[in-house]
Steps between C-alpha positions, in 0.01 A plus 500: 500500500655844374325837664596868407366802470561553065261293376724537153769413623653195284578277804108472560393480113737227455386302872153533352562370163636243632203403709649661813287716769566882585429743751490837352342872513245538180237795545621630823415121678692232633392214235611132491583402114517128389454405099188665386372650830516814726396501816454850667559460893532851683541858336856669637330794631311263740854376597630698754849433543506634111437810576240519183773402299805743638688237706564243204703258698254411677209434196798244427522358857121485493537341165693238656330448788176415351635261239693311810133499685318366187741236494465428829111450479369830599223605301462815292284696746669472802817571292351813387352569885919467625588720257269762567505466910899487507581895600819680466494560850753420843208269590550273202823575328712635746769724352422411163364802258330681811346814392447772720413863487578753751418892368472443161818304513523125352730266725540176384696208668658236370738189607639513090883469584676386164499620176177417318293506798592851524462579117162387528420691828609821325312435208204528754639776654542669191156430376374692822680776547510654109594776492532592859859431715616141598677442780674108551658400870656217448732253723713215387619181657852439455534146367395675155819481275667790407351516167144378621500825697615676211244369275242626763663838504415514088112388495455779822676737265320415213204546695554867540488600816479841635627374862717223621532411889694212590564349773721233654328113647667481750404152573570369148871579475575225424853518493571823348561816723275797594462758240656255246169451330302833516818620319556265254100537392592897520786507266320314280179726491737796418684319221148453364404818489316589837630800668692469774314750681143273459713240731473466842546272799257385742553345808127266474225473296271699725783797506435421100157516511492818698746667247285443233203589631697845585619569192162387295203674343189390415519204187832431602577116562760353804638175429675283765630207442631261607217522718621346876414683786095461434383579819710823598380646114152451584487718810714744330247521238202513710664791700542678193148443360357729844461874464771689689 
């Protein structure tokens, strides 16, 4: 069983000539394709981890998830019922694409913490925020390679940030020394073309968090990744949602 989200794509058109089954996107639904049939199973914009479309990734995880339950036995309703009843939230996907606003100002956590699961992150991000300011916080473990992190550095720079605050794990060292990564990531960002100035160091995610928030308008977007100290972010966010 193949799933995507193209339904041209060649991989599929070939898997179904063949007499294969796919799980693909056709008319803005989730649809199950075998040799002469489509069958429609939930529209994306009743999908809310898609974000009516914005957050792609996950119209492929859902993708992916509902061919795996099919197979498993689960029929078509209560595949469509999971899909629609699975929120975005801390309550069922904690620290994965958690959306948040707080004055007009997105903040969305994630755990993405290598190189495509923060292209595809951004690509939300991006989606969101056009054409208002982006701001990433980002922290790194240090068991990445040297040019793992480097690779990292290029998709955040590709992404086009307007604001980068790093910040040191502390507890994911993992054998290098303090500062060694934040700088590495840093000196990468510049040779990519992000101003030095835009770069910053945090000492946590909530000192992030608050940053951002400080230095945001309304339609701007925060991004923090990778997205650890859950409970610490939520306060700081709910403190910042009262009225002064």
């Amino acid at each position: 069983v193949l799933f995507g989200s193209e339904p041209s794509s060649k991989a599929i058109a070939k898997h179904l000539r063949e007499g294969g089954e796919a799980w693909t996107v056709i008319d803005g639904a989730i649809v199950r394709c075998t040799p002469g049939a489509v069958t429609p199973l939930c529209p994306i914009n009743d999908i809310p981890i898609a974000y009516g479309g914005a957050a792609s990734f996950n119209i492929r995880n859902a993708l992916g998830a509902a061919a795996t339950a099919h197979h498993l036995g689960v029929p078509d309703d209560a595949i469509a019922k999971a899909l629609r009843g699975f929120e975005p939230t801390d309550q069922d996907n904690p620290g994965r694409g958690n959306l948040f606003t707080v004055q007009g100002v997105s903040v969305l956590l994630d755990f993405a913490h290598n190189a495509e699961a923060i292209r595809a992150v951004l690509e939300f991000a991006n989606a969101l925020r056009a054409p208002h300011r982006l701001t990433l916080a980002v922290g790194l473990p240090g068991d990445r390679s040297d040019a793992a992190l480097r690779e990292i550095a290029a998709v955040i720079a590709q992404a086009g940030p307007d604001r980068v605050l790093l910040r040191e794990l502390a507890d994911y060292l993992r054998g290098r020394s303090l500062g060694e990564v934040p700088t590495l990531i840093r000196d990468e960002l510049v040779a990519r073309g992000v101003a030095p100035e835009a770069i910053d160091v945090r000492d946590s995610e909530v000192q992030s968090v608050e940053t951002g928030l400080s230095e945001s308008r309304p339609g701007d977007v925060i991004v923090v990744l990778a997205h650890l100290e859950r409970e610490a972010v939520r306060d700081a966010l709910k403190s910042a949602r009262r009225p002064a």
